[in-house]
Coordinates of C-alpha atoms in Angstrom, one line a residue:
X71 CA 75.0 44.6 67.8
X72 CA 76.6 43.0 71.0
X73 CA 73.0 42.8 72.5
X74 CA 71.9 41.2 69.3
X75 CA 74.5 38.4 69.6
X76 CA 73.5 37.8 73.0
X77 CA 70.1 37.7 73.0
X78 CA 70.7 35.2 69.7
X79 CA 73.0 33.0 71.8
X80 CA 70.4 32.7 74.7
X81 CA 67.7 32.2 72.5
X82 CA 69.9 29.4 70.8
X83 CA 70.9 28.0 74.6
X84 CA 67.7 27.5 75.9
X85 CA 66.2 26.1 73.2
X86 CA 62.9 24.7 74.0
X87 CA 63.0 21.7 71.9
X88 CA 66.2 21.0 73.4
X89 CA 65.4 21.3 76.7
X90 CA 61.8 20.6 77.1
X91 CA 59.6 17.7 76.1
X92 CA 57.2 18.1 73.0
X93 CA 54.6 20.7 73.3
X94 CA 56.0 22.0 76.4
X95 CA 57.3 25.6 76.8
X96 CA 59.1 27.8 79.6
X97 CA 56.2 30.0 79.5
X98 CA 54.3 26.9 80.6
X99 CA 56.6 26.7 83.5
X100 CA 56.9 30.3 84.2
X101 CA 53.9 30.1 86.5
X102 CA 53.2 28.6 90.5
X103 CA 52.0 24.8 90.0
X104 CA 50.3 25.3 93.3
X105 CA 47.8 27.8 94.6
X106 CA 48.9 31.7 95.9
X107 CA 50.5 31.5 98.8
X108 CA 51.5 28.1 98.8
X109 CA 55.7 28.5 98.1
X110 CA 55.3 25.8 95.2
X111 CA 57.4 26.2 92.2
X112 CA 59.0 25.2 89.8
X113 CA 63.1 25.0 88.9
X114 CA 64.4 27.7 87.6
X115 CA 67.8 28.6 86.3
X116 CA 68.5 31.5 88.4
X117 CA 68.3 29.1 91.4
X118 CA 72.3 27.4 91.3
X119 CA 73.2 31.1 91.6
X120 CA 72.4 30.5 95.4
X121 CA 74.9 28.0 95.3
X122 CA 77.7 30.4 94.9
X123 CA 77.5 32.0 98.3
X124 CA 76.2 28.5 100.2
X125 CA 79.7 27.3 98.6
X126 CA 81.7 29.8 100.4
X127 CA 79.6 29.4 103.5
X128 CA 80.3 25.8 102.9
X129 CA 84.6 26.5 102.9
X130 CA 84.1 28.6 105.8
X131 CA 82.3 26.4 108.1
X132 CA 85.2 23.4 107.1
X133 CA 87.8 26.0 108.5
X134 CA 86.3 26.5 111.6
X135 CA 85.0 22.5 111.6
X136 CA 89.4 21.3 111.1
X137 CA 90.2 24.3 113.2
X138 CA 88.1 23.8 116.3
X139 CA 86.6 20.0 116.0
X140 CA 89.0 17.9 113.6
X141 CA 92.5 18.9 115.2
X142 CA 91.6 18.4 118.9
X143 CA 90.3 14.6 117.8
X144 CA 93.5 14.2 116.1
X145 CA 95.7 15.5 119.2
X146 CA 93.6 13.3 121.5
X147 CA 94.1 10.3 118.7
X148 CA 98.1 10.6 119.1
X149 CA 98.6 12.3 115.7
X150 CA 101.2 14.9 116.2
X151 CA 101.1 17.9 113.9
X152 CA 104.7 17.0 113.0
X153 CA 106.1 17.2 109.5
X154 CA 108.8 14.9 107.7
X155 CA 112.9 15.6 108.1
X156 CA 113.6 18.8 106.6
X157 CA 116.6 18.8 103.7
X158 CA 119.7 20.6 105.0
X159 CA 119.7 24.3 103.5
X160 CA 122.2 24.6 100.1
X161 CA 121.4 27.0 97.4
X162 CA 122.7 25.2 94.7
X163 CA 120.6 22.2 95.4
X164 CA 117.3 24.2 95.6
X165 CA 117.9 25.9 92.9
X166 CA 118.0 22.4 91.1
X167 CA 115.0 21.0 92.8
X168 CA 112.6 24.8 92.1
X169 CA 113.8 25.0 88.5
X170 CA 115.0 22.1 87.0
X171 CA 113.8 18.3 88.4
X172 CA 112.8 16.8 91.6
X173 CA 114.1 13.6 91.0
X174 CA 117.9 14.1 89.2
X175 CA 118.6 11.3 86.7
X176 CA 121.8 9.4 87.0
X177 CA 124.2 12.1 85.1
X178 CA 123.0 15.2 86.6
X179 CA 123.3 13.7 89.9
X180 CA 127.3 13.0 89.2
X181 CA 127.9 16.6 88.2
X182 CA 126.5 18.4 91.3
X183 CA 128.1 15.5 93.3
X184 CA 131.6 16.7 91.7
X185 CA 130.2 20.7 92.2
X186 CA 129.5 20.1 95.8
X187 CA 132.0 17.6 96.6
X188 CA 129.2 15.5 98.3
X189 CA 128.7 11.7 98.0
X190 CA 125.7 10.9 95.1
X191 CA 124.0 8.5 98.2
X192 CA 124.3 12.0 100.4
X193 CA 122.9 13.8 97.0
X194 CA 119.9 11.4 96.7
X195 CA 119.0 11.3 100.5
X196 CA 118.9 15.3 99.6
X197 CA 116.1 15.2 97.4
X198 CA 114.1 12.6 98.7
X199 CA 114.1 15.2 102.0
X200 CA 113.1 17.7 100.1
X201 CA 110.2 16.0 98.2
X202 CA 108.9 15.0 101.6
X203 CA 109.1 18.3 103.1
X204 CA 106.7 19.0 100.9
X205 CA 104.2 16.5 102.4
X206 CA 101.5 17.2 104.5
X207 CA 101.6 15.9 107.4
X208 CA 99.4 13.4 108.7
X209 CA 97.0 15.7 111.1
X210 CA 96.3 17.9 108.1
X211 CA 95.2 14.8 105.9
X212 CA 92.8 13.8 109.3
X213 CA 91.6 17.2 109.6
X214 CA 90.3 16.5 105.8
X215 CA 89.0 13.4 105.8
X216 CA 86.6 13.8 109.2
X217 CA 85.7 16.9 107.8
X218 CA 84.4 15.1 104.7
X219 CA 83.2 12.1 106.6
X220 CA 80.7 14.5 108.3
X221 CA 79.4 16.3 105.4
X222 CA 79.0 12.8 103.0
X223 CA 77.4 11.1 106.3
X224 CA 75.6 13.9 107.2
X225 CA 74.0 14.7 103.3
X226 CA 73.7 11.1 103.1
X227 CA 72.0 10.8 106.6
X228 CA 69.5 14.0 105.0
X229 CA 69.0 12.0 101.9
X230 CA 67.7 8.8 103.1
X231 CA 65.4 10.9 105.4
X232 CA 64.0 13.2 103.1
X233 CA 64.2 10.1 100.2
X234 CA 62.1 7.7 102.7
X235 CA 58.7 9.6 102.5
X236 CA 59.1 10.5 98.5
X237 CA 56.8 8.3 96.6
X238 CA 59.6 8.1 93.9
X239 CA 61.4 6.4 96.2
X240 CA 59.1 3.3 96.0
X241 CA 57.9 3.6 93.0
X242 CA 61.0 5.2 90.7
X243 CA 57.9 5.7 87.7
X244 CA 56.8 8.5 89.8
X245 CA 59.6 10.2 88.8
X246 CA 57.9 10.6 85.0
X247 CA 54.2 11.3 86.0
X248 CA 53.2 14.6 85.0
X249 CA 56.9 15.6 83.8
X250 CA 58.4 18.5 83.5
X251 CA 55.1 19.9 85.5
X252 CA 56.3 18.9 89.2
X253 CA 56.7 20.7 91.7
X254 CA 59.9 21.9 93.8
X255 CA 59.4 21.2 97.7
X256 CA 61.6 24.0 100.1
X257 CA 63.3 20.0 101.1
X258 CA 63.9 18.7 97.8
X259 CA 65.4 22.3 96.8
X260 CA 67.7 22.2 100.0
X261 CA 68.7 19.2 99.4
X262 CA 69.6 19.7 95.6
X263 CA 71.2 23.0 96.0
X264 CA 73.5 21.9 99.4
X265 CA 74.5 19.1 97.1
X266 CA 75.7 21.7 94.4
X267 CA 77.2 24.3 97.0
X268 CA 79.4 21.1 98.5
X269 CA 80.9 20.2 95.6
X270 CA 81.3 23.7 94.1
X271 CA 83.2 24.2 97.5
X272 CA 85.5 21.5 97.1
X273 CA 86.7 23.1 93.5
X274 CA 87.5 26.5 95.4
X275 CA 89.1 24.4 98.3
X276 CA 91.1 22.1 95.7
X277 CA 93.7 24.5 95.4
X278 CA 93.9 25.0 98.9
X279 CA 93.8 21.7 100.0
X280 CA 96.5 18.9 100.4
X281 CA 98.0 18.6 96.8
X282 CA 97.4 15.7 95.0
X283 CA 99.0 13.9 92.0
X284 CA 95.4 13.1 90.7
X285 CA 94.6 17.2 91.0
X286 CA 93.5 17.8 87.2
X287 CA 91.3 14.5 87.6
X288 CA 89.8 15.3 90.6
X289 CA 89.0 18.8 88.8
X290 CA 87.7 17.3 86.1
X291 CA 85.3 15.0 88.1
X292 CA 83.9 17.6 90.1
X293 CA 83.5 20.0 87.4
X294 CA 81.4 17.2 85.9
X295 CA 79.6 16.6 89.3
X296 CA 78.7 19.9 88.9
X297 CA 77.3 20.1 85.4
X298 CA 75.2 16.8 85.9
X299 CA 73.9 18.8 88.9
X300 CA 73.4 22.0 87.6
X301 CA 71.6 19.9 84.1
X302 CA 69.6 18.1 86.0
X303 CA 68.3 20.8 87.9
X304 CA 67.3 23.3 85.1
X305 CA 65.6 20.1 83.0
X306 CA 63.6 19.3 86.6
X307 CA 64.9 15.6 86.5
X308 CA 65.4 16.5 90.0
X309 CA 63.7 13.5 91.4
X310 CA 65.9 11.0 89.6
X311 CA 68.8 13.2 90.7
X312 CA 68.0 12.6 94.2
X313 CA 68.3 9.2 93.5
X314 CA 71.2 9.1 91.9
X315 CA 72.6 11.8 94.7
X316 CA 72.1 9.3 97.5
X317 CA 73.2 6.7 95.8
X318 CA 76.8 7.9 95.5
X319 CA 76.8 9.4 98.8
X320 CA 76.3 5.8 100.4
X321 CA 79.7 4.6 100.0
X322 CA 82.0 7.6 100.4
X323 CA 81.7 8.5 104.3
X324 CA 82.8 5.1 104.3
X325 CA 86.1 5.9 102.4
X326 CA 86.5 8.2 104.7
X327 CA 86.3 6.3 107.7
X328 CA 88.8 4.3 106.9
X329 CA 91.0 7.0 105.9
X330 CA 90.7 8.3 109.5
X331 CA 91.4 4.7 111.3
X332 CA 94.2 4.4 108.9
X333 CA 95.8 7.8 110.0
X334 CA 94.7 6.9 114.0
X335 CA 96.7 3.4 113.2
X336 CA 93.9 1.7 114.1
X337 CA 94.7 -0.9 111.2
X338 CA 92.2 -3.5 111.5
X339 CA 89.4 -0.8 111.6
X340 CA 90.6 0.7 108.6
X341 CA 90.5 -2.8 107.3
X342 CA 87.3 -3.6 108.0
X343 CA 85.8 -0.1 106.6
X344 CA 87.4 -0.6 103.4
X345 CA 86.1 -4.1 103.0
X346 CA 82.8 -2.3 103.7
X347 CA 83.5 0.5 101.5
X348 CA 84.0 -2.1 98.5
X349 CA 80.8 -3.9 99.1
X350 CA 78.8 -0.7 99.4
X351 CA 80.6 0.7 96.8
X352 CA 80.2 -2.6 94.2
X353 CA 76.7 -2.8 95.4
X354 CA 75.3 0.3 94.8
X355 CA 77.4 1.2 91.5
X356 CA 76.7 -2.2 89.9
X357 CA 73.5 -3.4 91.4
X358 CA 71.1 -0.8 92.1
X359 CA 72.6 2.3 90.1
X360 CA 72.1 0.1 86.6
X361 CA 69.3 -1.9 87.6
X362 CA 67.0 1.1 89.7
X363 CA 68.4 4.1 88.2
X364 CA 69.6 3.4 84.6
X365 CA 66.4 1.2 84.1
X366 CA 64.1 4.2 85.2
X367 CA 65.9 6.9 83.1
X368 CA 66.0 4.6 80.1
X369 CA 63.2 2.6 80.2
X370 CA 60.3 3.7 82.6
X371 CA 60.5 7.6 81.1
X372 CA 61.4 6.5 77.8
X373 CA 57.5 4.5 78.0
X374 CA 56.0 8.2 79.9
X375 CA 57.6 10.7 78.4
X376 CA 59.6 9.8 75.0
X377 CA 62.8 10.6 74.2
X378 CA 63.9 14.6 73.4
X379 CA 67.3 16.1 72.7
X380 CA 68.0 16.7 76.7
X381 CA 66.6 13.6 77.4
X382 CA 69.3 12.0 75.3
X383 CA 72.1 14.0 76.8
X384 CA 71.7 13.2 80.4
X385 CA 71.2 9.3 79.3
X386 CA 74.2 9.8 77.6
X387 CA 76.0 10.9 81.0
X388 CA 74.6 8.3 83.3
X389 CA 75.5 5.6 81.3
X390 CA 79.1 7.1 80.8
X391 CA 79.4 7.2 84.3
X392 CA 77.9 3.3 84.8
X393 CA 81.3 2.6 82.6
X394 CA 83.3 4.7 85.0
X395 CA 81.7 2.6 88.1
X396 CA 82.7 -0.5 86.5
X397 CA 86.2 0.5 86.0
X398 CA 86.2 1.6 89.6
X399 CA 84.9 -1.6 90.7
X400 CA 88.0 -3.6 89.0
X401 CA 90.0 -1.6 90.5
X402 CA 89.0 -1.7 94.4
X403 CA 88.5 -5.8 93.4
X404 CA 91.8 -6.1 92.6
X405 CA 93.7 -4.1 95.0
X406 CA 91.1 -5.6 97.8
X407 CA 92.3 -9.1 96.3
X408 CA 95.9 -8.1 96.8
X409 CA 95.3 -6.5 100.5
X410 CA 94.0 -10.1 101.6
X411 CA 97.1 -11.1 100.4
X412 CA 99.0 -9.3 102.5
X413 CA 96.9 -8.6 105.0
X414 CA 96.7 -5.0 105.2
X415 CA 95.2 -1.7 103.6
X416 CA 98.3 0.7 103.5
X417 CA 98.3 4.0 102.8
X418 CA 96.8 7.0 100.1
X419 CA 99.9 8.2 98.4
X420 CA 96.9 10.8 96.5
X421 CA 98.6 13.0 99.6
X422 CA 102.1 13.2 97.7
X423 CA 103.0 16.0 96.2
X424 CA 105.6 14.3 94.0
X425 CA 104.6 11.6 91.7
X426 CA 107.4 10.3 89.1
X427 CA 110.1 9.7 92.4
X428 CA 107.0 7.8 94.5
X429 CA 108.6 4.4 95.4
X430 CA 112.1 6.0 96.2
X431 CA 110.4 7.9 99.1
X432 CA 108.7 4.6 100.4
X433 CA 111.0 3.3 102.7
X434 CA 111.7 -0.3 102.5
X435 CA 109.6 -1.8 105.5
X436 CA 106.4 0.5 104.0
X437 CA 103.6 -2.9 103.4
X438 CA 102.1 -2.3 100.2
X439 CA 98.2 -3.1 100.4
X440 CA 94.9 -2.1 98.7
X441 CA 96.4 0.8 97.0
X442 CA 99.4 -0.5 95.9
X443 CA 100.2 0.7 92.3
X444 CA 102.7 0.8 89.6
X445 CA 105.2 3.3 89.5
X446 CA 103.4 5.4 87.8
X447 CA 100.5 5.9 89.8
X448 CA 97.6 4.4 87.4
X449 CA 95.4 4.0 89.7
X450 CA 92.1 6.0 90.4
X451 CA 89.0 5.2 91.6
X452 CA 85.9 7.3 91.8
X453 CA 88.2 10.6 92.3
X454 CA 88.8 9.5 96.3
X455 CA 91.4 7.1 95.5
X456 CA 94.3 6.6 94.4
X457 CA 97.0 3.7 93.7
X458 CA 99.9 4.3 96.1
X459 CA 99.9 4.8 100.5
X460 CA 97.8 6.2 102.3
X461 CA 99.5 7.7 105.0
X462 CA 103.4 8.7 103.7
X463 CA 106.1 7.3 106.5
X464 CA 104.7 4.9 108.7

């Protein structure tokens, strides 16, 4: 019975008319497009498995790579592996903070000043060391960021490489020809896979890694990352992915980068990267993605290939993720507009663990630049940033 059901549901999951376009079958895809012996094939399902253990492979390199690379740049930067004042030990206060709130309202904060027979200002400056212990400090945040800068600058590096001698790089309608019978390169495959394995290692390392307010968006983001992936793969759209892979990973080594001047205070470099960041970023997500990618996908294979149910689907995707590049444009206009105001990018408060007590732990000569926000941290942009400071205390 239980081998009935599942052999219904995978016959209902991989639904060739779903999947395929018309008159195409799996059977038609089950064989070698190129001669014996020649390595061709074509996608097949059983292939993201393999990006299970490259994930892990992935996490471990990173360890090494913050261990042995990252923290020795930071040391010789200045960056001292120093945390914030730690809160004077008292039960009955941690007790409060572990089970109750981080932040005390008004009320609460009069009763344990009449329990403790401590001043509410001595009460306050209590908690607000004992939301910052809880910080990372700022080597840790460096040791993240250049490990990310290398791997976007590094796949991004791969992708223009490998992208540069695909003809579907020139000529984006030879991403349709002869669909879905084209075949898998070792490159392309490498390329597609080491994608999947980075991005399914930053969802095992996300509960790991520095703890963010923006956690169960960033989750959500890369879990979709994933999917689009992992779709795109099994429906061999691969050489529109590849397109729409580099694309993104053209702006976000530059994120990065300033991320690392920022935490070096090296100001006017981070500056200047982030001003670059926002011209790739605006660039790429408004200009080419809509006008190179969207017009292919909707257009060019719409004219070669016809619409189908899984054709539909991942249209349906990219064009909900143009909307989320144009909300993520308004955002780095408007906090770039405000920086030029005052002159300077502060820092990523994505880094605090606590997010309803934020501007109580800013201390008043903090400068609030391109990620300034409202209190109650609304701002996000393309799951790397985040309204708030980059760096904690200056």
């Amino acid at each position: 019975m239980a081998a009935a059901a599942a052999a219904a549901l995978r016959a209902w999951f991989w639904n060739e008319r779903f999947w395929l376009p018309h008159n195409v079958t799996w059977a038609d895809l089950a064989g070698e497009p190129g001669p014996p012996g020649s390595e061709l094939q074509y996608p097949r399902a059983a292939h993201v498995l393999s990006a299970f253990p490259l994930a892990l492979g992935i996490f471990a390199v990173r360890l090494l790579f913050e261990r042995f690379i990252a923290k020795p740049c930071a040391i010789n930067l200045g960056i001292q592996d120093s945390g914030p004042h730690r809160a004077q030990p008292n039960a009955i206060l941690e007790k409060v903070f572990t089970s109750i709130t981080k932040s005390p309202d008004g009320k609460r904060l009069e009763g344990l000043s009449k329990q403790l027979d401590w001043d509410v200002r001595k009460i306050q400056r209590w908690f607000r060391h004992r939301r910052n212990q809880d910080k990372p400090t700022t080597l840790t945040k460096f040791c993240e960021s250049m490990w990310r800068f290398t791997f976007y600058f590094s796949i991004f590096s791969y992708g223009i490489r490998f992208l540069w001698t695909a003809p579907w790089f020139w000529d984006t309608r030879q991403c349709w020809y002869n669909y879905p019978f084209q075949p898998l390169t070792s490159r392309l495959y490498y390329y597609y896979i080491l994608e999947l394995a980075f991005y399914w290692s930053l969802m095992f390392s996300q509960f790991t890694d520095i703890k963010r307010k923006d956690f169960l968006i960033m989750f959500v983001h890369h879990l979709a990352t994933i999917g689009l992936i992992t779709f795109s793969y099994m429906n061999n759209m691969v050489r529109v992915g590849t397109l729409v892979l580099c694309l993104h990973d053209a702006s976000d080594f530059l994120l990065e980068a300033a991320k690392l001047a920022n935490y070096a205070k090296y100001q006017r470099l981070c500056d200047a990267f982030f001003m670059l960041f926002g011209v790739v970023f605006i660039v790429t997500r408004l200009g080419i993605y809509p006008f190179w990618i969207l017009n292919t996908t909707l257009f060019e294979s719409w004219e070669l290939i016809g619409p189908y149910p899984s054709w539909w689907l991942f249209n349906g995707l990219l064009v909900t993720l143009q909307v989320l590049h144009v909300i993520w444009s308004y955002l780095i206009i408007r906090t770039a507009s405000k920086a030029l105001v005052r002159g300077k990018v502060s820092k990523d408060d994505r880094s605090d663990v606590e997010s309803s007590s934020e501007e109580e732990d800013v201390t008043s000569n903090s400068t609030k630049g391109i990620f300034s926000t409202s209190s109650n941290g609304s701002n996000r942009l393309n799951g790397h940033m985040a309204g708030g400071q980059w760096t904690g205390e200056e």
